[in-house]
Coordinates of C-alpha atoms in Angstrom, one line a residue:
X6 CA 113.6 89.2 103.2
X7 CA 114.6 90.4 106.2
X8 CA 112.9 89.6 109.5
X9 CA 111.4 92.8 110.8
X10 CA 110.8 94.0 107.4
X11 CA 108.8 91.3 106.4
X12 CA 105.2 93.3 105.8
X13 CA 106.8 96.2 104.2
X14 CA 108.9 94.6 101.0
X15 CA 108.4 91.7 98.8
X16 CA 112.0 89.8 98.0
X17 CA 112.5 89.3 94.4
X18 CA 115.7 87.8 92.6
X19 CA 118.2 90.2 91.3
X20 CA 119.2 89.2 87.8
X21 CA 122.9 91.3 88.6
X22 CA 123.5 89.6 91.6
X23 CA 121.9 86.2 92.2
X24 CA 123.4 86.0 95.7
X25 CA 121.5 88.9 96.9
X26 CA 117.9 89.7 95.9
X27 CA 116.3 92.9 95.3
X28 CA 113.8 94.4 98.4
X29 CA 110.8 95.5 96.4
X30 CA 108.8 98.6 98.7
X31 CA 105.3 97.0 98.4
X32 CA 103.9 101.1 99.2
X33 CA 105.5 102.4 95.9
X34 CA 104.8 99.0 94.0
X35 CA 101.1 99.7 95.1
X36 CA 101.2 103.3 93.6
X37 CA 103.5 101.9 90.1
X38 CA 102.1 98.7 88.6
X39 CA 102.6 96.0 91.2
X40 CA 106.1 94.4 92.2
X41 CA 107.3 93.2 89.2
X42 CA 107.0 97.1 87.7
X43 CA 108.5 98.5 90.6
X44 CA 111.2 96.2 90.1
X45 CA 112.7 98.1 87.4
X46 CA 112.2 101.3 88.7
X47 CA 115.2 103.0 90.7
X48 CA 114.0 104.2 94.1
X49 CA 111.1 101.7 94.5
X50 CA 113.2 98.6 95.4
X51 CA 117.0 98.3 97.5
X52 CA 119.2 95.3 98.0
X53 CA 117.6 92.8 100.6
X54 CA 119.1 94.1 104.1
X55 CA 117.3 95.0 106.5
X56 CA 118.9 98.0 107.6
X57 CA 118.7 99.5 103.8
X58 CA 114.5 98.5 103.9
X59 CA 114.6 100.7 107.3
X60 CA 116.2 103.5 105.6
X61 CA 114.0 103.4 102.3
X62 CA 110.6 103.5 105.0
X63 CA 112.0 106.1 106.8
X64 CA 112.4 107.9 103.6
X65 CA 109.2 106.7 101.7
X66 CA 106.3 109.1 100.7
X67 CA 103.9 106.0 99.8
X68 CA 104.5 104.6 103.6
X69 CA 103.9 107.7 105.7
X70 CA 100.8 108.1 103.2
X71 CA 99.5 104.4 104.9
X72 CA 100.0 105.2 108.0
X73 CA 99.5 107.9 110.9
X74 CA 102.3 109.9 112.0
X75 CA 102.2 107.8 115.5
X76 CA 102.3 104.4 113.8
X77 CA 105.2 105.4 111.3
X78 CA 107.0 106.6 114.9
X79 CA 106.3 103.3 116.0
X80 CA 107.6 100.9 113.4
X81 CA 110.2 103.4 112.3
X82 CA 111.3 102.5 116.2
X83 CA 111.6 98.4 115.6
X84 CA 115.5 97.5 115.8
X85 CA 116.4 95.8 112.7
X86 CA 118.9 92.5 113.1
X87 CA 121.9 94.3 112.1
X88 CA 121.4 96.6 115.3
X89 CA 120.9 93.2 117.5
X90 CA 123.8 91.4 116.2
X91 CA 126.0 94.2 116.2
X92 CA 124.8 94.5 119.8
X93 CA 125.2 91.0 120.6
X94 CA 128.7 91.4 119.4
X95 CA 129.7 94.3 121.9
X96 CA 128.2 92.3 125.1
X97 CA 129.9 89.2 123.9
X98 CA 133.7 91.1 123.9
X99 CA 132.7 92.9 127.1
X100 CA 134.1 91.2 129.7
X101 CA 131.9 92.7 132.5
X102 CA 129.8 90.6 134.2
X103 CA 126.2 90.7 133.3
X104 CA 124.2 92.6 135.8
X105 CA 121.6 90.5 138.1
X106 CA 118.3 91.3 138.1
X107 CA 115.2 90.7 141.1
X108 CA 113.2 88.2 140.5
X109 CA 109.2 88.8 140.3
X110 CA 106.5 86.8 141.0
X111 CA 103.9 86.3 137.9
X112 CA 101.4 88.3 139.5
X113 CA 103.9 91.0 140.1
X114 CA 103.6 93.6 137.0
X115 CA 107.2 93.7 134.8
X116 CA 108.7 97.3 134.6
X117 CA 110.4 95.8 131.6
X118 CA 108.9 97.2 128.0
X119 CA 108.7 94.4 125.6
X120 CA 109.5 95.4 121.5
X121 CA 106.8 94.9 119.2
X122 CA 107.5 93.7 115.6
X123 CA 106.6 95.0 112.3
X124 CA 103.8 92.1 112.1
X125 CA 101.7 93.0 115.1
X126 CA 100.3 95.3 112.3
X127 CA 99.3 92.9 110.2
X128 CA 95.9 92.5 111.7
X129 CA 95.3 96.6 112.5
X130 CA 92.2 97.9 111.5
X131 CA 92.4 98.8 108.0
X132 CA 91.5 102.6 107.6
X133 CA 90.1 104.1 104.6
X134 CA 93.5 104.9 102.9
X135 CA 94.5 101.3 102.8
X136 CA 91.3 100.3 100.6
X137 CA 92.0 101.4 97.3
X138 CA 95.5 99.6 97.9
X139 CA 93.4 96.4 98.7
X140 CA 91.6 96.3 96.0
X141 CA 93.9 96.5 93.7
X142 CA 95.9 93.5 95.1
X143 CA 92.5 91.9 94.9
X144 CA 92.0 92.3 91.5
X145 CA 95.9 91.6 90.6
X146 CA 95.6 88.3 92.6
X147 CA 92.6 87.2 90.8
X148 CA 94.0 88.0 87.1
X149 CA 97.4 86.5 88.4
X150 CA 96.0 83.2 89.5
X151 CA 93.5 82.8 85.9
X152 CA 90.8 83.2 88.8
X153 CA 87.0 84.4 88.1
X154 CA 86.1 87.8 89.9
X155 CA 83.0 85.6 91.4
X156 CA 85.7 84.3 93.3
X157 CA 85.2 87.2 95.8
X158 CA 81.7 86.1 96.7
X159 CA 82.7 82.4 97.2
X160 CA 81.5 81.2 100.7
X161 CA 84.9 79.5 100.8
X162 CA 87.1 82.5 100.0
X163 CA 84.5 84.5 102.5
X164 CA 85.5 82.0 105.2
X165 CA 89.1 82.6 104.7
X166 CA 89.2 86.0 105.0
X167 CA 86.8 86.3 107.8
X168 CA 88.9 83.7 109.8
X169 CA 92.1 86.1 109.1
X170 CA 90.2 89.5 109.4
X171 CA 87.0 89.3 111.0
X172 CA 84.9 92.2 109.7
X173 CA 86.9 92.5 106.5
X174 CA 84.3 93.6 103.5
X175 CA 86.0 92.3 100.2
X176 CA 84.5 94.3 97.0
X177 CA 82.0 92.9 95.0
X178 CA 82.4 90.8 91.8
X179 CA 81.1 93.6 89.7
X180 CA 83.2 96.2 91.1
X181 CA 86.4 93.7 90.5
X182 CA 85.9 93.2 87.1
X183 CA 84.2 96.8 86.3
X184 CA 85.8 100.4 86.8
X185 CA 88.9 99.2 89.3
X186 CA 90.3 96.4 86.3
X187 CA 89.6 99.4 84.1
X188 CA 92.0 101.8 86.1
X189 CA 94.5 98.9 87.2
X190 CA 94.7 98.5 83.0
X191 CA 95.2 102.2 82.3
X192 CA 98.3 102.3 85.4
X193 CA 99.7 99.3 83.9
X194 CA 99.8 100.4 80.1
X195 CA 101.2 103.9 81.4
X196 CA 104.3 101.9 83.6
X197 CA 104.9 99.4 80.3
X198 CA 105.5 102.6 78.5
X199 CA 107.8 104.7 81.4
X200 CA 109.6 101.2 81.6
X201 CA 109.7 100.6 77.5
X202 CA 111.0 104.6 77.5
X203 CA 113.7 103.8 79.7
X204 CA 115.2 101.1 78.0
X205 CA 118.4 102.9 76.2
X206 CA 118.7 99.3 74.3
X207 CA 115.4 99.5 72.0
X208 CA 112.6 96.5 72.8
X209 CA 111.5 93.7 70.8
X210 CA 107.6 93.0 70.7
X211 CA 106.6 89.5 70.5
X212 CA 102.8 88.0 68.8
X213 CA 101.2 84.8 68.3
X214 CA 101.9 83.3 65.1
X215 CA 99.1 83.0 62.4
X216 CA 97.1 79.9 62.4
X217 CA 96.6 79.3 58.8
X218 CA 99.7 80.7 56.9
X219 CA 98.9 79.3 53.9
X220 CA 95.2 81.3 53.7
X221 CA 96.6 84.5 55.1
X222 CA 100.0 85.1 53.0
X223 CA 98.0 87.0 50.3
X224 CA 97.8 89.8 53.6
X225 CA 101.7 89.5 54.7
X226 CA 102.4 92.9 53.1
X227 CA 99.5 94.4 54.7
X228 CA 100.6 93.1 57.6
X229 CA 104.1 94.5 57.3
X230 CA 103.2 98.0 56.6
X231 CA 100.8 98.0 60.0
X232 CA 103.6 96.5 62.1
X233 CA 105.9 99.8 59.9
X234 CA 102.8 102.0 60.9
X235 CA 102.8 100.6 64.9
X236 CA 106.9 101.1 64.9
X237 CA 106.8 104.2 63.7
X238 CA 104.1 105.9 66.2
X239 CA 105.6 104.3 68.8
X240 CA 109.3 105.8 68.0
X241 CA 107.7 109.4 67.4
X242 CA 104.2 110.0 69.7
X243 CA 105.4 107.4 72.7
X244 CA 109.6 107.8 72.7
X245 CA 109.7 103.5 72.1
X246 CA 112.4 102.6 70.4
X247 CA 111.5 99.1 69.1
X248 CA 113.8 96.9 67.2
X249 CA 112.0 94.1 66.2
X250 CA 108.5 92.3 65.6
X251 CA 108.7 88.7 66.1
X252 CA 105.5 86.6 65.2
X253 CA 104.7 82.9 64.9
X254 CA 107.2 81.9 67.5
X255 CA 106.3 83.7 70.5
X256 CA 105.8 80.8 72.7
X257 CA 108.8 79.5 72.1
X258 CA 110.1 83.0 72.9
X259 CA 108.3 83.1 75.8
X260 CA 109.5 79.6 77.0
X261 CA 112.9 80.6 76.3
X262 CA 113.2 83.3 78.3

């Protein structure tokens, strides 16, 4: 990831070119299923330079939404690397000498403005528009990580987070696991089938295998009309085109891939 883009894109590897990973927008992965959704999804994510991540900001809806119009001014204003080497470059085949400059005492005040980075806003006051985003990393990080949603209300975990943002309030255990998993659920089902949609190739949909074949064959043909049954609505209400159903071997599947 590049340097100065560091808080506002996730790196991930890019399975057309390993020698360059994708720059995933973490703004538009927050409003389209998390990074791995966004991903896949043209316009959310650019090849990892940092001029390219400064270009998608200064273009992206979801950024200016998380910000004031002063802040985006701000960051929008950071130089990215390519500007400094490129500069770096031109005073190094300039053959003028550099230019001397007074010396001040400490206690003298600089005239010189310094640059801030991208991270200074890390630790900002979080405003109210950056909470539901929170949250929803909250939950994602718990599910991700096979963690309990107790694990908000942990005097360790509340240790951590007050050491890194005093005065942060982190939601509550029932509101984790209650109506914002619920809505996290629906967003993700809705991107699985936009992403599903898209694929011009057709899918193939992987289950467990059954755990007692030999009690359950009498039911295989039962089986295969429902799996018929799911094909077929998914082909004609939801525009999936799925190619195959494969069961009893979908953890080796899963391993392979």
């Amino acid at each position: 990831m590049a340097e100065n883009t560091r808080s506002s894109d996730t790196a991930v590897p890019n399975p057309n070119n390993k020698s360059n990973a994708k720059a995933v927008c973490i703004f538009c992965s927050s409003k389209n299923g998390g990074i791995q959704a966004a991903a896949l999804i043209p316009g959310c994510y650019i090849t990892n330079k940092a001029n390219l991540c400064h270009t998608h900001l200064a273009n992206c809806v979801h950024f200016k939404e998380a910000y004031t119009n002063k802040e985006v001014e701000e960051i929008l204003s950071q130089p990215v690397p390519e500007d400094k080497r490129k500069l770096n470059e031109t005073n190094i085949e300039d053959d003028t000498p550099p230019p001397k400059y007074r010396k001040y005492s400490t206690s003298t005040i600089s005239n010189t403005a310094s640059q801030s980075t991208l991270t200074k806003w890390c630790g900002r006051p979080m405003s109210s528009k950056d909470t539901p985003t929170f949250e929803t990393l909250m939950v994602k990080m718990c599910v991700s990580n096979g963690l309990s949603f107790s694990f908000v209300e942990n005097e360790e975990t509340l240790a951590v987070f007050n050491f890194i943002a005093p005065g942060l309030k982190l939601p509550s255990r029932k509101k984790l696991g209650g109506k914002l998993l619920l809505k996290i659920s629906e967003n993700l089902q809705e991107n699985i089938i936009k992403i599903a949609q898209s694929d011009e190739n057709g899918l193939t949909a992987t289950f467990d295998g059954w755990t007692n074949t030999s009690s359950e064959r009498s039911r295989t043909e039962d089986v295969i009309r429902h799996i018929e049954m799911l094909m077929d609505d998914a082909q004609n209400k939801k525009k999936v085109n799925i190619k195959a159903f494969v069961s009893n071997s979908a953890g080796e599947y899963a391993a392979a891939r």
